[in-house]
Amino acid sequence: MKSLGGFATITASAASNQLGAAVGAHAFAAIGPAGVVAVRQFVAAAVLLPMARPNLRRFTWAQWWPTIALGLVFATMNLSLYMAIDRIGLGLAVTLEVLGPLAVALAGSRTRRDILFVLIAAVGVYVLVLPGPTSDYFGVGLGLLAAGCWAAYILLNRLVGQRLPGLQAPAVATAMSATLYVPVAVLLVLHGKLTGMSILYAIGAGVFCSVVPYAVDVIALRKVPARLFGLAMSVHPVLAALAGLVVLGERLELHHWAGILLVVTANALAVTCSKWSGSPTVQPEM
């Protein structure tokens, strides 16, 4: 019962993440994806730094370099994902991003079963995109870049988790990422764009995508097995598609839903069949 409760809690956290992305998308027209990411990162840093209270003076180089890398991953992952959402929609962008955790789960495997999972995912991507003259290949590429960043996040987070306690590394990495977006915020302020509903939507994205997921996950992950956490992460594309439909009015075609379900199935099977059973990590900002 505790595992089921934990699964439901993490699924609710994932739903909050996708709701936040949809809310943030409302501000794209006014401040662009980079502006939304900037405000989101500021909100996340303001929440995480007081929670983690990292002692930067005691950081060694072995702790600094993966933390710096994690900050660059945060900055790139969020921007590439939001730009992909702006071009191809929330459901499609998040489905492509989920290929990152799938790649990590299957990395180094040569079994027929895992090759089957790769084929299912490949078919899912093809059905999802249906390449043609009108396909937005740049948007697809941005989604795949976000996938690569999520894969890097998983690997780096495992490393910093062994070298730094608690949320110190994610907190510092988020603050570094926020610093990179200061010039974006300054330009928006100078042009008078960071006002009104646009900043409220961006702050909402920060709350739903950062504050709620981190608070919920830190509590839930104490009781939830790694595989169950990974399985909950597999539902992100479905939740993203639903958030896009309800909040943004994005209506997906039948082949989009078919592609999403194939990718979700491949990811869920890969996670549940994976031999890795280490401790799960907090889901990244989406």
PDB file of C-alpha atoms in Angstrom:
ATOM      1  CA  MET A   1       0.000   0.000   0.000  1.00  0.00           C
ATOM      2  CA  LYS A   2       2.871   2.361   0.794  1.00  0.00           C
ATOM      3  CA  SER A   3       4.393   1.711  -2.646  1.00  0.00           C
ATOM      4  CA  LEU A   4       1.073   2.413  -4.355  1.00  0.00           C
ATOM      5  CA  GLY A   5       0.698   5.594  -2.345  1.00  0.00           C
ATOM      6  CA  GLY A   6       4.216   6.624  -3.280  1.00  0.00           C
ATOM      7  CA  PHE A   7       3.537   5.886  -6.949  1.00  0.00           C
ATOM      8  CA  ALA A   8       0.401   8.027  -6.844  1.00  0.00           C
ATOM      9  CA  THR A   9       2.320  10.833  -5.124  1.00  0.00           C
ATOM     10  CA  ILE A  10       5.111  10.838  -7.706  1.00  0.00           C
ATOM     11  CA  THR A  11       2.570  10.679 -10.540  1.00  0.00           C
ATOM     12  CA  ALA A  12       0.856  13.739  -9.056  1.00  0.00           C
ATOM     13  CA  SER A  13       4.261  15.426  -8.925  1.00  0.00           C
ATOM     14  CA  ALA A  14       4.804  14.603 -12.603  1.00  0.00           C
ATOM     15  CA  ALA A  15       1.364  16.030 -13.393  1.00  0.00           C
ATOM     16  CA  SER A  16       2.350  19.241 -11.596  1.00  0.00           C
ATOM     17  CA  ASN A  17       5.501  19.377 -13.714  1.00  0.00           C
ATOM     18  CA  GLN A  18       3.591  19.154 -16.971  1.00  0.00           C
ATOM     19  CA  LEU A  19       0.920  21.587 -15.779  1.00  0.00           C
ATOM     20  CA  GLY A  20       3.709  24.051 -15.044  1.00  0.00           C
ATOM     21  CA  ALA A  21       5.163  23.622 -18.520  1.00  0.00           C
ATOM     22  CA  ALA A  22       1.736  24.280 -20.028  1.00  0.00           C
ATOM     23  CA  VAL A  23       1.218  27.366 -17.857  1.00  0.00           C
ATOM     24  CA  GLY A  24       4.661  28.666 -18.807  1.00  0.00           C
ATOM     25  CA  ALA A  25       3.886  28.211 -22.488  1.00  0.00           C
ATOM     26  CA  HIS A  26       1.249  30.939 -22.180  1.00  0.00           C
ATOM     27  CA  ALA A  27       4.092  33.428 -21.700  1.00  0.00           C
ATOM     28  CA  PHE A  28       6.040  32.401 -24.826  1.00  0.00           C
ATOM     29  CA  ALA A  29       4.408  35.053 -27.002  1.00  0.00           C
ATOM     30  CA  ALA A  30       5.396  37.854 -24.605  1.00  0.00           C
ATOM     31  CA  ILE A  31       8.826  36.858 -23.259  1.00  0.00           C
ATOM     32  CA  GLY A  32       9.801  33.795 -25.294  1.00  0.00           C
ATOM     33  CA  PRO A  33      10.950  30.374 -24.055  1.00  0.00           C
ATOM     34  CA  ALA A  34      14.236  31.835 -22.756  1.00  0.00           C
ATOM     35  CA  GLY A  35      12.350  34.382 -20.629  1.00  0.00           C
ATOM     36  CA  VAL A  36      10.155  31.693 -19.096  1.00  0.00           C
ATOM     37  CA  VAL A  37      13.190  29.525 -18.363  1.00  0.00           C
ATOM     38  CA  ALA A  38      14.952  32.495 -16.745  1.00  0.00           C
ATOM     39  CA  VAL A  39      12.099  33.180 -14.317  1.00  0.00           C
ATOM     40  CA  ARG A  40      11.687  29.455 -13.628  1.00  0.00           C
ATOM     41  CA  GLN A  41      15.345  29.101 -12.749  1.00  0.00           C
ATOM     42  CA  PHE A  42      15.186  32.095 -10.404  1.00  0.00           C
ATOM     43  CA  VAL A  43      12.201  30.564  -8.604  1.00  0.00           C
ATOM     44  CA  ALA A  44      13.887  27.161  -8.368  1.00  0.00           C
ATOM     45  CA  ALA A  45      17.122  28.659  -7.011  1.00  0.00           C
ATOM     46  CA  ALA A  46      15.206  30.723  -4.454  1.00  0.00           C
ATOM     47  CA  VAL A  47      13.583  27.522  -3.174  1.00  0.00           C
ATOM     48  CA  LEU A  48      16.480  25.068  -3.358  1.00  0.00           C
ATOM     49  CA  LEU A  49      19.325  27.156  -1.915  1.00  0.00           C
ATOM     50  CA  PRO A  50      17.628  27.751   1.482  1.00  0.00           C
ATOM     51  CA  MET A  51      16.624  24.079   1.590  1.00  0.00           C
ATOM     52  CA  ALA A  52      20.079  22.687   0.817  1.00  0.00           C
ATOM     53  CA  ARG A  53      22.275  25.376   2.419  1.00  0.00           C
ATOM     54  CA  PRO A  54      25.432  24.290   0.535  1.00  0.00           C
ATOM     55  CA  ASN A  55      28.797  25.221   2.030  1.00  0.00           C
ATOM     56  CA  LEU A  56      30.633  26.300  -1.114  1.00  0.00           C
ATOM     57  CA  ARG A  57      33.935  26.866   0.689  1.00  0.00           C
ATOM     58  CA  ARG A  58      34.202  23.165   1.438  1.00  0.00           C
ATOM     59  CA  PHE A  59      33.536  22.016  -2.115  1.00  0.00           C
ATOM     60  CA  THR A  60      36.473  20.145  -3.661  1.00  0.00           C
ATOM     61  CA  TRP A  61      37.195  20.056  -7.398  1.00  0.00           C
ATOM     62  CA  ALA A  62      35.830  16.487  -7.482  1.00  0.00           C
ATOM     63  CA  GLN A  63      32.539  17.957  -6.237  1.00  0.00           C
ATOM     64  CA  TRP A  64      32.670  21.175  -8.248  1.00  0.00           C
ATOM     65  CA  TRP A  65      33.137  19.842 -11.781  1.00  0.00           C
ATOM     66  CA  PRO A  66      30.046  17.553 -11.891  1.00  0.00           C
ATOM     67  CA  THR A  67      28.023  20.304 -10.200  1.00  0.00           C
ATOM     68  CA  ILE A  68      29.122  22.810 -12.854  1.00  0.00           C
ATOM     69  CA  ALA A  69      28.305  20.272 -15.568  1.00  0.00           C
ATOM     70  CA  LEU A  70      24.893  19.747 -13.980  1.00  0.00           C
ATOM     71  CA  GLY A  71      24.264  23.502 -14.078  1.00  0.00           C
ATOM     72  CA  LEU A  72      25.049  23.607 -17.796  1.00  0.00           C
ATOM     73  CA  VAL A  73      22.762  20.621 -18.342  1.00  0.00           C
ATOM     74  CA  PHE A  74      19.919  22.371 -16.484  1.00  0.00           C
ATOM     75  CA  ALA A  75      20.355  25.522 -18.566  1.00  0.00           C
ATOM     76  CA  THR A  76      20.415  23.608 -21.862  1.00  0.00           C
ATOM     77  CA  MET A  77      17.713  21.074 -21.021  1.00  0.00           C
ATOM     78  CA  ASN A  78      15.114  23.618 -19.988  1.00  0.00           C
ATOM     79  CA  LEU A  79      15.737  25.949 -22.915  1.00  0.00           C
ATOM     80  CA  SER A  80      15.782  23.195 -25.541  1.00  0.00           C
ATOM     81  CA  LEU A  81      12.613  21.635 -24.119  1.00  0.00           C
ATOM     82  CA  TYR A  82      10.713  24.933 -23.978  1.00  0.00           C
ATOM     83  CA  MET A  83      11.802  25.855 -27.487  1.00  0.00           C
ATOM     84  CA  ALA A  84      10.626  22.413 -28.634  1.00  0.00           C
ATOM     85  CA  ILE A  85       7.285  22.936 -26.882  1.00  0.00           C
ATOM     86  CA  ASP A  86       6.928  26.270 -28.664  1.00  0.00           C
ATOM     87  CA  ARG A  87       7.485  24.621 -32.066  1.00  0.00           C
ATOM     88  CA  ILE A  88       5.960  21.122 -31.883  1.00  0.00           C
ATOM     89  CA  GLY A  89       3.725  21.178 -28.795  1.00  0.00           C
ATOM     90  CA  LEU A  90       3.995  19.937 -25.226  1.00  0.00           C
ATOM     91  CA  GLY A  91       3.031  16.291 -25.732  1.00  0.00           C
ATOM     92  CA  LEU A  92       5.415  15.661 -28.623  1.00  0.00           C
ATOM     93  CA  ALA A  93       8.331  17.524 -27.021  1.00  0.00           C
ATOM     94  CA  VAL A  94       8.099  15.654 -23.707  1.00  0.00           C
ATOM     95  CA  THR A  95       7.701  12.301 -25.489  1.00  0.00           C
ATOM     96  CA  LEU A  96      10.972  12.901 -27.317  1.00  0.00           C
ATOM     97  CA  GLU A  97      12.630  14.020 -24.076  1.00  0.00           C
ATOM     98  CA  VAL A  98      11.700  10.747 -22.355  1.00  0.00           C
ATOM     99  CA  LEU A  99      14.009   8.962 -24.800  1.00  0.00           C
ATOM    100  CA  GLY A 100      16.854  10.204 -22.565  1.00  0.00           C
ATOM    101  CA  PRO A 101      15.989   8.057 -19.522  1.00  0.00           C
ATOM    102  CA  LEU A 102      15.213   5.186 -21.892  1.00  0.00           C
ATOM    103  CA  ALA A 103      18.702   5.425 -23.387  1.00  0.00           C
ATOM    104  CA  VAL A 104      20.247   5.355 -19.901  1.00  0.00           C
ATOM    105  CA  ALA A 105      18.173   2.334 -18.892  1.00  0.00           C
ATOM    106  CA  LEU A 106      19.266   0.418 -21.992  1.00  0.00           C
ATOM    107  CA  ALA A 107      22.857   1.663 -22.212  1.00  0.00           C
ATOM    108  CA  GLY A 108      25.363  -1.143 -22.605  1.00  0.00           C
ATOM    109  CA  SER A 109      22.709  -3.833 -22.946  1.00  0.00           C
ATOM    110  CA  ARG A 110      22.879  -6.327 -25.792  1.00  0.00           C
ATOM    111  CA  THR A 111      19.992  -8.654 -24.919  1.00  0.00           C
ATOM    112  CA  ARG A 112      17.274  -9.389 -27.454  1.00  0.00           C
ATOM    113  CA  ARG A 113      14.682  -8.115 -25.023  1.00  0.00           C
ATOM    114  CA  ASP A 114      16.311  -4.701 -24.732  1.00  0.00           C
ATOM    115  CA  ILE A 115      16.851  -4.499 -28.492  1.00  0.00           C
ATOM    116  CA  LEU A 116      13.099  -5.049 -28.783  1.00  0.00           C
ATOM    117  CA  PHE A 117      12.489  -2.095 -26.454  1.00  0.00           C
ATOM    118  CA  VAL A 118      14.719   0.080 -28.660  1.00  0.00           C
ATOM    119  CA  LEU A 119      12.787  -0.993 -31.756  1.00  0.00           C
ATOM    120  CA  ILE A 120       9.457  -0.212 -30.059  1.00  0.00           C
ATOM    121  CA  ALA A 121      10.721   3.251 -29.140  1.00  0.00           C
ATOM    122  CA  ALA A 122      12.088   3.833 -32.664  1.00  0.00           C
ATOM    123  CA  VAL A 123       8.758   2.880 -34.200  1.00  0.00           C
ATOM    124  CA  GLY A 124       7.038   5.132 -31.677  1.00  0.00           C
ATOM    125  CA  VAL A 125       9.181   8.121 -32.678  1.00  0.00           C
ATOM    126  CA  TYR A 126       8.567   7.480 -36.373  1.00  0.00           C
ATOM    127  CA  VAL A 127       4.798   7.186 -35.848  1.00  0.00           C
ATOM    128  CA  LEU A 128       4.871  10.283 -33.640  1.00  0.00           C
ATOM    129  CA  VAL A 129       6.734  12.454 -36.152  1.00  0.00           C
ATOM    130  CA  LEU A 130       5.702  10.854 -39.474  1.00  0.00           C
ATOM    131  CA  PRO A 131       8.598  12.559 -41.333  1.00  0.00           C
ATOM    132  CA  GLY A 132       7.477  14.593 -44.336  1.00  0.00           C
ATOM    133  CA  PRO A 133       7.779  17.982 -46.070  1.00  0.00           C
ATOM    134  CA  THR A 134       5.828  19.728 -43.302  1.00  0.00           C
ATOM    135  CA  SER A 135       7.692  18.157 -40.375  1.00  0.00           C
ATOM    136  CA  ASP A 136       9.413  20.568 -38.000  1.00  0.00           C
ATOM    137  CA  TYR A 137      12.781  18.840 -37.872  1.00  0.00           C
ATOM    138  CA  PHE A 138      14.345  21.648 -35.867  1.00  0.00           C
ATOM    139  CA  GLY A 139      11.672  21.257 -33.208  1.00  0.00           C
ATOM    140  CA  VAL A 140      12.230  17.489 -33.197  1.00  0.00           C
ATOM    141  CA  GLY A 141      15.967  18.091 -32.870  1.00  0.00           C
ATOM    142  CA  LEU A 142      15.376  20.355 -29.869  1.00  0.00           C
ATOM    143  CA  GLY A 143      13.295  17.618 -28.232  1.00  0.00           C
ATOM    144  CA  LEU A 144      16.101  15.113 -28.815  1.00  0.00           C
ATOM    145  CA  LEU A 145      18.625  17.587 -27.381  1.00  0.00           C
ATOM    146  CA  ALA A 146      16.465  17.788 -24.257  1.00  0.00           C
ATOM    147  CA  ALA A 147      16.497  13.969 -24.182  1.00  0.00           C
ATOM    148  CA  GLY A 148      20.285  13.943 -24.267  1.00  0.00           C
ATOM    149  CA  CYS A 149      20.332  16.480 -21.442  1.00  0.00           C
ATOM    150  CA  TRP A 150      17.969  14.352 -19.327  1.00  0.00           C
ATOM    151  CA  ALA A 151      20.270  11.365 -19.849  1.00  0.00           C
ATOM    152  CA  ALA A 152      23.260  13.490 -18.794  1.00  0.00           C
ATOM    153  CA  TYR A 153      21.281  14.730 -15.778  1.00  0.00           C
ATOM    154  CA  ILE A 154      20.673  11.156 -14.592  1.00  0.00           C
ATOM    155  CA  LEU A 155      24.327  10.190 -14.885  1.00  0.00           C
ATOM    156  CA  LEU A 156      25.614  13.400 -13.287  1.00  0.00           C
ATOM    157  CA  ASN A 157      23.057  13.272 -10.495  1.00  0.00           C
ATOM    158  CA  ARG A 158      24.164   9.767  -9.571  1.00  0.00           C
ATOM    159  CA  LEU A 159      27.739  11.021  -9.411  1.00  0.00           C
ATOM    160  CA  VAL A 160      27.091  14.138  -7.332  1.00  0.00           C
ATOM    161  CA  GLY A 161      24.773  12.121  -5.114  1.00  0.00           C
ATOM    162  CA  GLN A 162      27.800  10.067  -4.099  1.00  0.00           C
ATOM    163  CA  ARG A 163      29.976  13.130  -3.510  1.00  0.00           C
ATOM    164  CA  LEU A 164      27.606  15.643  -1.917  1.00  0.00           C
ATOM    165  CA  PRO A 165      24.813  15.074   0.615  1.00  0.00           C
ATOM    166  CA  GLY A 166      21.183  16.000   0.099  1.00  0.00           C
ATOM    167  CA  LEU A 167      20.229  18.540  -2.548  1.00  0.00           C
ATOM    168  CA  GLN A 168      23.417  20.594  -2.350  1.00  0.00           C
ATOM    169  CA  ALA A 169      24.557  19.828  -5.902  1.00  0.00           C
ATOM    170  CA  PRO A 170      21.146  20.396  -7.581  1.00  0.00           C
ATOM    171  CA  ALA A 171      20.736  23.620  -5.577  1.00  0.00           C
ATOM    172  CA  VAL A 172      24.113  25.020  -6.636  1.00  0.00           C
ATOM    173  CA  ALA A 173      23.619  23.798 -10.218  1.00  0.00           C
ATOM    174  CA  THR A 174      20.219  25.507 -10.401  1.00  0.00           C
ATOM    175  CA  ALA A 175      21.695  28.733  -9.048  1.00  0.00           C
ATOM    176  CA  MET A 176      24.469  28.589 -11.654  1.00  0.00           C
ATOM    177  CA  SER A 177      21.903  27.984 -14.381  1.00  0.00           C
ATOM    178  CA  ALA A 178      19.844  30.931 -13.116  1.00  0.00           C
ATOM    179  CA  THR A 179      22.952  33.128 -13.254  1.00  0.00           C
ATOM    180  CA  LEU A 180      23.407  32.288 -16.936  1.00  0.00           C
ATOM    181  CA  TYR A 181      19.905  33.630 -17.602  1.00  0.00           C
ATOM    182  CA  VAL A 182      20.408  36.965 -15.814  1.00  0.00           C
ATOM    183  CA  PRO A 183      21.235  38.754 -19.130  1.00  0.00           C
ATOM    184  CA  VAL A 184      17.951  37.450 -20.590  1.00  0.00           C
ATOM    185  CA  ALA A 185      15.996  38.827 -17.622  1.00  0.00           C
ATOM    186  CA  VAL A 186      17.824  42.177 -17.832  1.00  0.00           C
ATOM    187  CA  LEU A 187      16.964  42.562 -21.526  1.00  0.00           C
ATOM    188  CA  LEU A 188      13.322  41.721 -20.868  1.00  0.00           C
ATOM    189  CA  VAL A 189      13.137  44.280 -18.056  1.00  0.00           C
ATOM    190  CA  LEU A 190      14.797  46.971 -20.199  1.00  0.00           C
ATOM    191  CA  HIS A 191      12.250  46.340 -22.953  1.00  0.00           C
ATOM    192  CA  GLY A 192       9.378  46.384 -20.454  1.00  0.00           C
ATOM    193  CA  LYS A 193       8.279  42.841 -21.229  1.00  0.00           C
ATOM    194  CA  LEU A 194       8.751  41.193 -17.851  1.00  0.00           C
ATOM    195  CA  THR A 195       5.477  42.489 -16.457  1.00  0.00           C
ATOM    196  CA  GLY A 196       1.818  41.593 -16.060  1.00  0.00           C
ATOM    197  CA  MET A 197       0.531  38.155 -16.917  1.00  0.00           C
ATOM    198  CA  SER A 198       3.749  37.036 -18.605  1.00  0.00           C
ATOM    199  CA  ILE A 199       5.738  37.078 -15.379  1.00  0.00           C
ATOM    200  CA  LEU A 200       2.841  35.490 -13.473  1.00  0.00           C
ATOM    201  CA  TYR A 201       2.718  32.623 -15.981  1.00  0.00           C
ATOM    202  CA  ALA A 202       6.495  32.193 -15.729  1.00  0.00           C
ATOM    203  CA  ILE A 203       6.390  32.218 -11.925  1.00  0.00           C
ATOM    204  CA  GLY A 204       3.563  29.688 -12.080  1.00  0.00           C
ATOM    205  CA  ALA A 205       5.798  27.485 -14.209  1.00  0.00           C
ATOM    206  CA  GLY A 206       8.513  27.779 -11.568  1.00  0.00           C
ATOM    207  CA  VAL A 207       6.141  26.813  -8.773  1.00  0.00           C
ATOM    208  CA  PHE A 208       4.513  23.873 -10.549  1.00  0.00           C
ATOM    209  CA  CYS A 209       7.699  22.626 -12.234  1.00  0.00           C
ATOM    210  CA  SER A 210      10.193  23.181  -9.424  1.00  0.00           C
ATOM    211  CA  VAL A 211       8.735  23.913  -5.995  1.00  0.00           C
ATOM    212  CA  VAL A 212       5.981  21.281  -5.959  1.00  0.00           C
ATOM    213  CA  PRO A 213       7.958  18.420  -7.594  1.00  0.00           C
ATOM    214  CA  TYR A 214      11.041  18.905  -5.421  1.00  0.00           C
ATOM    215  CA  ALA A 215       9.013  19.119  -2.202  1.00  0.00           C
ATOM    216  CA  VAL A 216       6.908  16.067  -3.082  1.00  0.00           C
ATOM    217  CA  ASP A 217       9.726  13.940  -4.471  1.00  0.00           C
ATOM    218  CA  VAL A 218      12.108  14.501  -1.563  1.00  0.00           C
ATOM    219  CA  ILE A 219       9.427  13.094   0.745  1.00  0.00           C
ATOM    220  CA  ALA A 220       8.144  10.331  -1.527  1.00  0.00           C
ATOM    221  CA  LEU A 221      11.541   9.016  -2.621  1.00  0.00           C
ATOM    222  CA  ARG A 222      12.342   7.969   0.925  1.00  0.00           C
ATOM    223  CA  LYS A 223       9.797   5.160   0.588  1.00  0.00           C
ATOM    224  CA  VAL A 224       9.566   4.466  -3.157  1.00  0.00           C
ATOM    225  CA  PRO A 225      11.780   1.838  -4.857  1.00  0.00           C
ATOM    226  CA  ALA A 226      13.910   2.973  -7.796  1.00  0.00           C
ATOM    227  CA  ARG A 227      11.994   0.947 -10.384  1.00  0.00           C
ATOM    228  CA  LEU A 228       8.636   2.275  -9.204  1.00  0.00           C
ATOM    229  CA  PHE A 229       9.993   5.815  -9.447  1.00  0.00           C
ATOM    230  CA  GLY A 230      11.239   5.116 -12.971  1.00  0.00           C
ATOM    231  CA  LEU A 231       7.867   3.679 -13.918  1.00  0.00           C
ATOM    232  CA  ALA A 232       6.127   6.831 -12.697  1.00  0.00           C
ATOM    233  CA  MET A 233       8.488   8.902 -14.850  1.00  0.00           C
ATOM    234  CA  SER A 234       7.282   6.924 -17.885  1.00  0.00           C
ATOM    235  CA  VAL A 235       3.857   8.581 -17.727  1.00  0.00           C
ATOM    236  CA  HIS A 236       5.288  12.076 -18.356  1.00  0.00           C
ATOM    237  CA  PRO A 237       4.393  12.063 -22.092  1.00  0.00           C
ATOM    238  CA  VAL A 238       0.754  11.125 -21.434  1.00  0.00           C
ATOM    239  CA  LEU A 239       0.431  13.770 -18.727  1.00  0.00           C
ATOM    240  CA  ALA A 240       2.101  16.317 -21.012  1.00  0.00           C
ATOM    241  CA  ALA A 241      -0.319  15.533 -23.832  1.00  0.00           C
ATOM    242  CA  LEU A 242      -3.279  15.908 -21.468  1.00  0.00           C
ATOM    243  CA  ALA A 243      -1.920  19.190 -20.051  1.00  0.00           C
ATOM    244  CA  GLY A 244      -1.397  20.465 -23.587  1.00  0.00           C
ATOM    245  CA  LEU A 245      -4.960  19.535 -24.472  1.00  0.00           C
ATOM    246  CA  VAL A 246      -6.607  21.041 -21.385  1.00  0.00           C
ATOM    247  CA  VAL A 247      -4.440  24.140 -20.792  1.00  0.00           C
ATOM    248  CA  LEU A 248      -3.173  24.987 -24.293  1.00  0.00           C
ATOM    249  CA  GLY A 249      -5.889  23.505 -26.477  1.00  0.00           C
ATOM    250  CA  GLU A 250      -3.376  21.301 -28.336  1.00  0.00           C
ATOM    251  CA  ARG A 251      -5.270  18.564 -30.127  1.00  0.00           C
ATOM    252  CA  LEU A 252      -3.175  15.581 -31.129  1.00  0.00           C
ATOM    253  CA  GLU A 253      -3.839  13.351 -34.110  1.00  0.00           C
ATOM    254  CA  LEU A 254      -4.331   9.600 -33.733  1.00  0.00           C
ATOM    255  CA  HIS A 255      -0.769   8.880 -34.876  1.00  0.00           C
ATOM    256  CA  HIS A 256       0.547  11.231 -32.174  1.00  0.00           C
ATOM    257  CA  TRP A 257      -1.237   9.277 -29.457  1.00  0.00           C
ATOM    258  CA  ALA A 258      -0.054   5.997 -30.969  1.00  0.00           C
ATOM    259  CA  GLY A 259       3.553   7.215 -30.991  1.00  0.00           C
ATOM    260  CA  ILE A 260       3.310   8.475 -27.413  1.00  0.00           C
ATOM    261  CA  LEU A 261       1.920   5.154 -26.191  1.00  0.00           C
ATOM    262  CA  LEU A 262       4.672   3.204 -27.971  1.00  0.00           C
ATOM    263  CA  VAL A 263       7.429   5.336 -26.428  1.00  0.00           C
ATOM    264  CA  VAL A 264       5.792   5.160 -22.977  1.00  0.00           C
ATOM    265  CA  THR A 265       5.489   1.368 -23.299  1.00  0.00           C
ATOM    266  CA  ALA A 266       9.135   1.001 -24.308  1.00  0.00           C
ATOM    267  CA  ASN A 267      10.287   3.171 -21.411  1.00  0.00           C
ATOM    268  CA  ALA A 268       8.080   1.415 -18.851  1.00  0.00           C
ATOM    269  CA  LEU A 269       9.245  -2.029 -19.965  1.00  0.00           C
ATOM    270  CA  ALA A 270      12.890  -0.950 -19.945  1.00  0.00           C
ATOM    271  CA  VAL A 271      12.586   0.457 -16.409  1.00  0.00           C
ATOM    272  CA  THR A 272      10.735  -2.525 -14.935  1.00  0.00           C
ATOM    273  CA  CYS A 273      13.074  -5.040 -16.588  1.00  0.00           C
ATOM    274  CA  SER A 274      16.266  -3.131 -15.809  1.00  0.00           C
ATOM    275  CA  LYS A 275      18.782  -4.792 -13.492  1.00  0.00           C
ATOM    276  CA  TRP A 276      19.757  -1.448 -11.979  1.00  0.00           C
ATOM    277  CA  SER A 277      18.232  -1.017  -8.546  1.00  0.00           C
ATOM    278  CA  GLY A 278      20.079   1.972  -7.122  1.00  0.00           C
ATOM    279  CA  SER A 279      18.473   4.829  -5.313  1.00  0.00           C
ATOM    280  CA  PRO A 280      16.175   6.997  -7.402  1.00  0.00           C
ATOM    281  CA  THR A 281      16.815  10.674  -7.811  1.00  0.00           C
ATOM    282  CA  VAL A 282      14.555  13.668  -7.841  1.00  0.00           C
ATOM    283  CA  GLN A 283      13.109  14.227 -11.281  1.00  0.00           C
ATOM    284  CA  PRO A 284      14.684  17.053 -13.221  1.00  0.00           C
ATOM    285  CA  GLU A 285      12.999  20.360 -13.915  1.00  0.00           C
ATOM    286  CA  MET A 286      10.856  19.940 -16.993  1.00  0.00           C
TER     287      MET A 286
END
